[in-house]
Amino acid sequence: MLKVFCAPARYVQGRDATMALASELSRLGIAGKALIIASPTARKALEPVWRETFPAAGLDYAILDFGGECSFAEISRGSEEARRVSASSIVGAGGGKALDAARAVAAELELPVACCPTTASSDAPCSALSVVYTEDGVFEKCLFYRRNPDLVLVDSTVIARAPVRLLISGMGDALATFFEADATIRAHRKNVAGGLSTIAAAAIAELCYKTLLNDGMGAVAAARAGSITPALERIIEANTLLSGLGFESGGLAVAHSVHNGLTAAPETHDRLHGEKVAFGTLVQLALEGRPRSTVDEAMGFCLSVGLPVTLAELGLENLSRETARAIAERAVAVGESAHNEPFEVTAATLMDAIYAADSMGAAFKARAS
């Protein structure tokens, strides 16, 4: 099997980076009218900058307000609007779901796409896939594309002003990157890009984890103050670029499957993607029988930045066996990344790991308090 590594064509990050969006599009040869699929928060924060900089770069744009859920209906609405305004490119601005929708529209119409995250809440911006949910927020399927975004532009000023919970959630998503890539590599399974992992992908995934441990607390402190510091810049890069490259070219395993399973429980719908992935990572570590020191390090990180380590923190206190079974069965469905582990994963073994991770998390919190 061939080794495969993929990445966006261009990544730009820094203070007030939105000022450079139009010129960066032009640099890549992207001309004509862009349809900007924007969340309400993104539009409010960034439209004045677009209004100033797009005409200066000789570009035109139209804006479509994102409906809030990356569903097939929302993707169809975006495609219809892009056709109506004769868009020659798509720009996504907002959180992970807005960017997922933008990538889906661009792929359907075979147009170039730029992703402009307004939070560092997930590793979605750099990827060549979209996660599609039902209108009710239940995971439906992943859509995979032929190429990664043409441009990922990350404005640190905007991210520093976003709710801190979103940054912490991004760290939860990034926490899984190293452990899932490691499992996929040990199992000789395909990564998300469709091949074996390169040593570059493995190194990026490990650097992502080390950056979280080194800079997580400092980044949270900076974000709470609304300040841009080197620690915050490194965590933005870890959440967005390192985790994005690491998961796609390294591979996914149990942690993200547990997330997908948890979406079947309505009690978790108000929890963020990365919060569920963080607990999924702890489930993976329990399932794999990782050394106590490794589990404690991961749990200590979660506690230090405010990520969940128990089911109760996900709204699943007193989780019934019936609900746990539904979560586990969804997580081990055919095609799920749980099967990238170097051993067989069943609903029964995953159920046990879910309860074990919860018990270990509760004990760790008790010891830490």
Short mmCIF file of C-alpha atoms in Angstrom, two decimals:
data_model
loop_
_atom_site.label_atom_id
_atom_site.label_comp_id
_atom_site.label_asym_id
_atom_site.label_seq_id
_atom_site.Cartn_x
_atom_site.Cartn_y
_atom_site.Cartn_z
CA MET A 1 0.00 0.00 0.00
CA LEU A 2 1.23 3.49 -0.85
CA LYS A 3 1.91 6.16 1.77
CA VAL A 4 -0.24 9.26 1.31
CA PHE A 5 0.07 12.74 2.85
CA CYS A 6 -2.30 15.61 2.08
CA ALA A 7 -2.59 19.24 3.14
CA PRO A 8 -4.21 22.54 2.11
CA ALA A 9 -2.45 24.40 -0.68
CA ARG A 10 -1.75 27.41 1.56
CA TYR A 11 -2.06 28.10 5.30
CA VAL A 12 -1.98 31.64 6.70
CA GLN A 13 -2.26 32.55 10.39
CA GLY A 14 -1.76 35.68 12.47
CA ARG A 15 -3.09 38.89 13.93
CA ASP A 16 -5.70 40.58 11.68
CA ALA A 17 -5.15 37.99 8.95
CA THR A 18 -8.61 38.68 7.50
CA MET A 19 -7.16 41.85 6.00
CA ALA A 20 -5.15 39.57 3.70
CA LEU A 21 -7.99 37.23 2.60
CA ALA A 22 -8.74 38.90 -0.73
CA SER A 23 -5.07 39.32 -1.63
CA GLU A 24 -4.39 35.69 -0.69
CA LEU A 25 -7.20 34.55 -2.99
CA SER A 26 -5.70 36.63 -5.78
CA ARG A 27 -2.25 35.18 -5.07
CA LEU A 28 -3.71 31.72 -5.73
CA GLY A 29 -5.24 32.88 -9.00
CA ILE A 30 -8.79 32.82 -7.63
CA ALA A 31 -10.78 35.60 -9.33
CA GLY A 32 -14.40 36.61 -9.96
CA LYS A 33 -17.14 36.49 -7.32
CA ALA A 34 -16.79 34.56 -4.08
CA LEU A 35 -19.81 33.24 -2.22
CA ILE A 36 -19.02 33.65 1.47
CA ILE A 37 -20.96 31.14 3.59
CA ALA A 38 -20.80 32.82 6.97
CA SER A 39 -22.14 32.20 10.43
CA PRO A 40 -23.94 35.22 11.95
CA THR A 41 -21.06 35.86 14.34
CA ALA A 42 -18.49 35.71 11.54
CA ARG A 43 -20.49 38.05 9.35
CA LYS A 44 -20.88 40.60 12.11
CA ALA A 45 -17.15 40.56 12.90
CA LEU A 46 -15.69 40.32 9.41
CA GLU A 47 -18.06 41.90 6.88
CA PRO A 48 -16.57 45.40 7.33
CA VAL A 49 -13.15 43.98 6.45
CA TRP A 50 -14.49 42.12 3.41
CA ARG A 51 -16.25 45.30 2.26
CA GLU A 52 -12.95 47.19 2.39
CA THR A 53 -10.49 44.60 1.08
CA PHE A 54 -12.31 42.69 -1.68
CA PRO A 55 -12.84 45.70 -3.98
CA ALA A 56 -9.25 46.77 -3.36
CA ALA A 57 -8.10 43.38 -4.68
CA GLY A 58 -10.45 43.57 -7.67
CA LEU A 59 -12.74 40.83 -6.32
CA ASP A 60 -16.47 40.67 -5.80
CA TYR A 61 -18.42 38.69 -3.21
CA ALA A 62 -21.88 37.71 -2.00
CA ILE A 63 -22.80 36.45 1.46
CA LEU A 64 -25.02 33.53 2.43
CA ASP A 65 -25.94 33.26 6.10
CA PHE A 66 -25.18 29.76 7.36
CA GLY A 67 -28.22 28.01 8.81
CA GLY A 68 -26.41 26.42 11.75
CA GLU A 69 -26.26 22.73 10.84
CA CYS A 70 -24.15 21.05 8.15
CA SER A 71 -26.99 18.96 6.75
CA PHE A 72 -27.71 17.85 3.22
CA ALA A 73 -30.49 20.44 3.06
CA GLU A 74 -28.07 23.21 4.06
CA ILE A 75 -25.50 22.03 1.49
CA SER A 76 -28.17 22.07 -1.25
CA ARG A 77 -29.20 25.59 -0.22
CA GLY A 78 -25.59 26.74 -0.49
CA SER A 79 -25.14 25.16 -3.92
CA GLU A 80 -28.32 26.79 -5.22
CA GLU A 81 -27.17 30.20 -3.98
CA ALA A 82 -23.71 29.76 -5.53
CA ARG A 83 -25.31 29.00 -8.88
CA ARG A 84 -27.70 31.93 -8.52
CA VAL A 85 -24.93 34.47 -7.96
CA SER A 86 -22.56 32.78 -10.46
CA ALA A 87 -19.89 32.27 -7.83
CA SER A 88 -16.43 31.27 -9.03
CA SER A 89 -15.19 30.36 -5.53
CA ILE A 90 -16.53 29.53 -2.07
CA VAL A 91 -15.33 31.01 1.22
CA GLY A 92 -16.41 29.51 4.52
CA ALA A 93 -16.30 31.77 7.58
CA GLY A 94 -17.31 30.60 11.03
CA GLY A 95 -17.08 27.45 13.09
CA GLY A 96 -16.47 23.88 11.99
CA LYS A 97 -19.97 23.23 10.67
CA ALA A 98 -20.01 26.38 8.54
CA LEU A 99 -16.67 25.37 7.05
CA ASP A 100 -17.89 21.81 6.47
CA ALA A 101 -20.86 23.19 4.56
CA ALA A 102 -18.63 25.50 2.51
CA ARG A 103 -16.32 22.64 1.54
CA ALA A 104 -19.31 20.50 0.58
CA VAL A 105 -20.75 23.22 -1.65
CA ALA A 106 -17.37 23.83 -3.29
CA ALA A 107 -16.87 20.12 -3.94
CA GLU A 108 -20.33 19.70 -5.42
CA LEU A 109 -19.76 22.61 -7.82
CA GLU A 110 -16.03 21.88 -8.35
CA LEU A 111 -15.01 25.35 -7.20
CA PRO A 112 -11.95 26.48 -5.21
CA VAL A 113 -12.57 26.94 -1.51
CA ALA A 114 -11.05 29.01 1.30
CA CYS A 115 -11.71 28.24 4.95
CA CYS A 116 -11.64 31.08 7.49
CA PRO A 117 -12.32 29.69 10.95
CA THR A 118 -13.46 32.19 13.55
CA THR A 119 -12.75 29.72 16.34
CA ALA A 120 -10.00 27.18 16.95
CA SER A 121 -12.63 24.67 18.03
CA SER A 122 -11.76 21.74 15.73
CA ASP A 123 -9.31 20.48 13.14
CA ALA A 124 -11.90 20.73 10.35
CA PRO A 125 -10.54 23.74 8.42
CA CYS A 126 -7.61 21.99 6.73
CA SER A 127 -9.39 18.75 5.81
CA ALA A 128 -10.77 17.30 2.60
CA LEU A 129 -13.95 16.08 4.25
CA SER A 130 -17.18 17.30 5.80
CA VAL A 131 -19.16 15.79 8.64
CA VAL A 132 -22.85 15.82 7.81
CA TYR A 133 -25.55 15.78 10.49
CA THR A 134 -29.31 15.48 10.39
CA GLU A 135 -31.36 18.61 10.99
CA ASP A 136 -31.61 17.43 14.62
CA GLY A 137 -27.83 17.29 15.07
CA VAL A 138 -27.34 13.51 14.86
CA PHE A 139 -24.24 12.35 12.97
CA GLU A 140 -25.22 11.07 9.51
CA LYS A 141 -22.11 10.51 7.41
CA CYS A 142 -18.75 11.89 6.26
CA LEU A 143 -18.25 13.26 2.77
CA PHE A 144 -14.74 12.90 1.34
CA TYR A 145 -13.31 15.15 -1.37
CA ARG A 146 -10.61 14.90 -4.00
CA ARG A 147 -8.52 17.71 -2.56
CA ASN A 148 -7.96 19.85 0.50
CA PRO A 149 -8.89 23.54 0.69
CA ASP A 150 -7.02 25.94 -1.54
CA LEU A 151 -6.56 28.32 1.38
CA VAL A 152 -6.92 28.17 5.15
CA LEU A 153 -6.71 31.62 6.72
CA VAL A 154 -6.78 31.92 10.51
CA ASP A 155 -7.20 35.35 12.11
CA SER A 156 -5.77 35.15 15.62
CA THR A 157 -7.46 38.40 16.62
CA VAL A 158 -10.88 36.92 15.91
CA ILE A 159 -10.07 33.68 17.69
CA ALA A 160 -8.78 35.48 20.78
CA ARG A 161 -12.18 37.17 21.07
CA ALA A 162 -14.19 33.95 20.68
CA PRO A 163 -15.67 32.11 23.67
CA VAL A 164 -12.87 30.32 25.50
CA ARG A 165 -14.92 27.11 25.61
CA LEU A 166 -14.49 26.82 21.85
CA LEU A 167 -10.69 26.97 22.09
CA ILE A 168 -10.75 24.34 24.82
CA SER A 169 -12.99 22.15 22.67
CA GLY A 170 -10.43 22.44 19.87
CA MET A 171 -7.81 21.12 22.25
CA GLY A 172 -10.09 18.18 23.00
CA ASP A 173 -10.29 17.41 19.29
CA ALA A 174 -6.52 17.78 18.97
CA LEU A 175 -5.90 15.55 22.01
CA ALA A 176 -7.07 12.55 20.00
CA THR A 177 -4.74 13.19 17.07
CA PHE A 178 -1.59 11.54 18.39
CA PHE A 179 -3.30 8.52 19.94
CA GLU A 180 -5.51 7.83 16.94
CA ALA A 181 -2.64 8.21 14.47
CA ASP A 182 -0.50 5.93 16.62
CA ALA A 183 -3.20 3.23 16.67
CA THR A 184 -3.76 3.47 12.92
CA ILE A 185 -0.03 3.24 12.22
CA ARG A 186 0.45 0.25 14.54
CA ALA A 187 -2.48 -1.50 12.87
CA HIS A 188 -1.16 -0.76 9.36
CA ARG A 189 -4.56 0.68 8.48
CA LYS A 190 -5.34 3.34 5.91
CA ASN A 191 -5.38 6.96 7.01
CA VAL A 192 -8.22 9.31 6.04
CA ALA A 193 -6.31 10.24 2.87
CA GLY A 194 -6.51 6.61 1.70
CA GLY A 195 -2.98 5.33 2.24
CA LEU A 196 -0.49 4.41 4.90
CA SER A 197 0.87 7.18 7.11
CA THR A 198 4.16 8.92 6.46
CA ILE A 199 6.74 9.59 9.16
CA ALA A 200 5.94 13.28 8.61
CA ALA A 201 2.31 12.67 9.64
CA ALA A 202 3.41 10.71 12.70
CA ALA A 203 5.80 13.48 13.74
CA ILE A 204 3.14 16.16 13.25
CA ALA A 205 0.65 14.20 15.37
CA GLU A 206 3.20 13.82 18.16
CA LEU A 207 4.12 17.52 17.99
CA CYS A 208 0.43 18.34 18.26
CA TYR A 209 0.18 16.42 21.56
CA LYS A 210 3.38 17.94 22.96
CA THR A 211 2.17 21.44 22.08
CA LEU A 212 -1.08 20.84 23.95
CA LEU A 213 0.77 19.72 27.06
CA ASN A 214 3.23 22.62 26.91
CA ASP A 215 0.95 25.49 25.95
CA GLY A 216 -2.62 24.50 26.75
CA MET A 217 -2.94 26.24 30.11
CA GLY A 218 -1.12 29.36 28.90
CA ALA A 219 -3.35 29.62 25.85
CA VAL A 220 -6.50 29.34 27.97
CA ALA A 221 -5.23 32.11 30.25
CA ALA A 222 -4.48 34.35 27.26
CA ALA A 223 -7.86 33.66 25.67
CA ARG A 224 -9.67 34.48 28.92
CA ALA A 225 -7.93 37.87 28.81
CA GLY A 226 -8.66 38.29 25.09
CA SER A 227 -4.90 38.52 24.47
CA ILE A 228 -2.77 37.11 21.67
CA THR A 229 0.37 35.49 23.07
CA PRO A 230 2.91 33.03 21.63
CA ALA A 231 1.22 30.24 23.64
CA LEU A 232 -2.17 31.08 22.12
CA GLU A 233 -0.70 31.26 18.61
CA ARG A 234 0.88 27.82 19.07
CA ILE A 235 -2.38 26.31 20.33
CA ILE A 236 -4.31 27.85 17.45
CA GLU A 237 -1.81 26.20 15.11
CA ALA A 238 -1.98 22.90 17.02
CA ASN A 239 -5.80 22.83 16.99
CA THR A 240 -6.08 23.84 13.35
CA LEU A 241 -3.01 22.85 11.33
CA LEU A 242 -1.16 20.18 13.32
CA SER A 243 -4.31 18.33 14.30
CA GLY A 244 -5.77 18.77 10.82
CA LEU A 245 -2.74 17.28 9.10
CA GLY A 246 -2.23 14.72 11.85
CA PHE A 247 -5.70 13.21 11.78
CA GLU A 248 -6.09 13.19 8.02
CA SER A 249 -2.67 11.85 7.10
CA GLY A 250 -2.15 9.93 10.36
CA GLY A 251 -5.53 8.31 10.83
CA LEU A 252 -8.58 8.11 13.07
CA ALA A 253 -9.44 5.36 15.55
CA VAL A 254 -11.72 4.85 18.57
CA ALA A 255 -11.85 8.43 19.91
CA HIS A 256 -13.81 9.85 16.99
CA SER A 257 -16.01 6.75 16.75
CA VAL A 258 -17.01 7.29 20.37
CA HIS A 259 -17.88 10.88 19.49
CA ASN A 260 -20.11 9.62 16.69
CA GLY A 261 -21.72 7.15 19.04
CA LEU A 262 -22.36 9.83 21.65
CA THR A 263 -24.38 11.88 19.16
CA ALA A 264 -27.04 9.15 19.42
CA ALA A 265 -27.66 10.29 23.02
CA PRO A 266 -29.78 13.49 23.02
CA GLU A 267 -28.26 14.51 26.35
CA THR A 268 -24.93 15.19 24.61
CA HIS A 269 -26.25 17.48 21.87
CA ASP A 270 -25.30 20.64 23.76
CA ARG A 271 -21.74 19.38 24.22
CA LEU A 272 -19.16 20.45 21.67
CA HIS A 273 -17.42 18.13 19.22
CA GLY A 274 -14.04 18.36 20.95
CA GLU A 275 -15.53 17.79 24.39
CA LYS A 276 -16.94 14.47 23.22
CA VAL A 277 -13.74 13.57 21.36
CA ALA A 278 -11.69 14.25 24.50
CA PHE A 279 -13.73 11.72 26.46
CA GLY A 280 -13.52 9.39 23.45
CA THR A 281 -9.75 9.63 23.71
CA LEU A 282 -9.89 8.47 27.32
CA VAL A 283 -12.13 5.59 26.23
CA GLN A 284 -9.55 4.65 23.59
CA LEU A 285 -6.74 4.69 26.14
CA ALA A 286 -8.78 2.42 28.43
CA LEU A 287 -9.65 0.08 25.58
CA GLU A 288 -6.01 -0.18 24.50
CA GLY A 289 -4.82 -0.83 28.05
CA ARG A 290 -2.37 2.06 27.95
CA PRO A 291 0.02 2.51 30.89
CA ARG A 292 -1.33 4.34 33.92
CA SER A 293 1.20 7.13 33.39
CA THR A 294 -0.15 7.80 29.88
CA VAL A 295 -3.76 7.82 31.05
CA ASP A 296 -2.94 10.11 33.97
CA GLU A 297 -1.07 12.52 31.69
CA ALA A 298 -4.04 12.77 29.34
CA MET A 299 -6.53 13.15 32.18
CA GLY A 300 -4.32 15.72 33.89
CA PHE A 301 -4.26 17.76 30.71
CA CYS A 302 -8.05 17.56 30.40
CA LEU A 303 -8.53 18.76 33.97
CA SER A 304 -5.97 21.56 33.56
CA VAL A 305 -7.82 23.15 30.64
CA GLY A 306 -11.41 22.19 31.49
CA LEU A 307 -12.18 19.17 29.29
CA PRO A 308 -14.51 16.41 30.51
CA VAL A 309 -13.14 13.20 32.01
CA THR A 310 -16.46 11.67 33.12
CA LEU A 311 -19.81 10.81 31.57
CA ALA A 312 -21.58 13.16 33.96
CA GLU A 313 -19.76 16.10 32.38
CA LEU A 314 -21.29 15.06 29.06
CA GLY A 315 -24.81 14.99 30.51
CA LEU A 316 -24.77 11.19 30.88
CA GLU A 317 -24.73 10.73 34.64
CA ASN A 318 -26.18 7.30 35.50
CA LEU A 319 -25.74 6.09 31.92
CA SER A 320 -28.07 3.11 31.39
CA ARG A 321 -26.80 -0.09 29.84
CA GLU A 322 -29.35 0.33 27.06
CA THR A 323 -28.08 3.79 26.12
CA ALA A 324 -24.46 2.69 26.47
CA ARG A 325 -25.15 -0.19 24.12
CA ALA A 326 -26.70 2.16 21.56
CA ILE A 327 -23.65 4.44 21.78
CA ALA A 328 -21.24 1.52 21.43
CA GLU A 329 -23.12 -0.07 18.54
CA ARG A 330 -23.15 3.23 16.68
CA ALA A 331 -19.43 3.63 17.35
CA VAL A 332 -18.55 0.22 15.88
CA ALA A 333 -20.83 0.40 12.84
CA VAL A 334 -19.40 -0.77 9.53
CA GLY A 335 -16.92 1.78 8.21
CA GLU A 336 -16.29 3.43 11.57
CA SER A 337 -12.71 4.37 12.46
CA ALA A 338 -12.91 2.25 15.64
CA HIS A 339 -11.85 -0.62 13.39
CA ASN A 340 -8.46 1.04 12.81
CA GLU A 341 -7.21 -0.34 16.12
CA PRO A 342 -4.62 -3.17 15.96
CA PHE A 343 -7.20 -5.56 17.48
CA GLU A 344 -10.89 -6.32 17.08
CA VAL A 345 -13.24 -3.75 18.61
CA THR A 346 -16.77 -4.87 19.43
CA ALA A 347 -19.75 -3.13 20.98
CA ALA A 348 -19.25 -5.19 24.15
CA THR A 349 -15.59 -4.29 24.60
CA LEU A 350 -16.29 -0.65 23.81
CA MET A 351 -19.12 -0.51 26.36
CA ASP A 352 -16.74 -1.80 29.00
CA ALA A 353 -14.15 0.81 28.01
CA ILE A 354 -16.72 3.62 28.23
CA TYR A 355 -17.63 2.68 31.79
CA ALA A 356 -13.97 2.09 32.69
CA ALA A 357 -12.91 5.51 31.36
CA ASP A 358 -15.71 7.13 33.37
CA SER A 359 -14.62 5.33 36.53
CA MET A 360 -10.96 6.27 36.00
CA GLY A 361 -11.94 9.87 35.32
CA ALA A 362 -14.01 10.11 38.50
CA ALA A 363 -11.18 8.62 40.56
CA PHE A 364 -8.64 10.98 38.98
CA LYS A 365 -10.82 14.02 39.73
CA ALA A 366 -11.23 12.87 43.31
CA ARG A 367 -7.48 12.51 43.76
CA ALA A 368 -6.84 15.91 42.16
CA SER A 369 -9.36 17.78 44.32
#
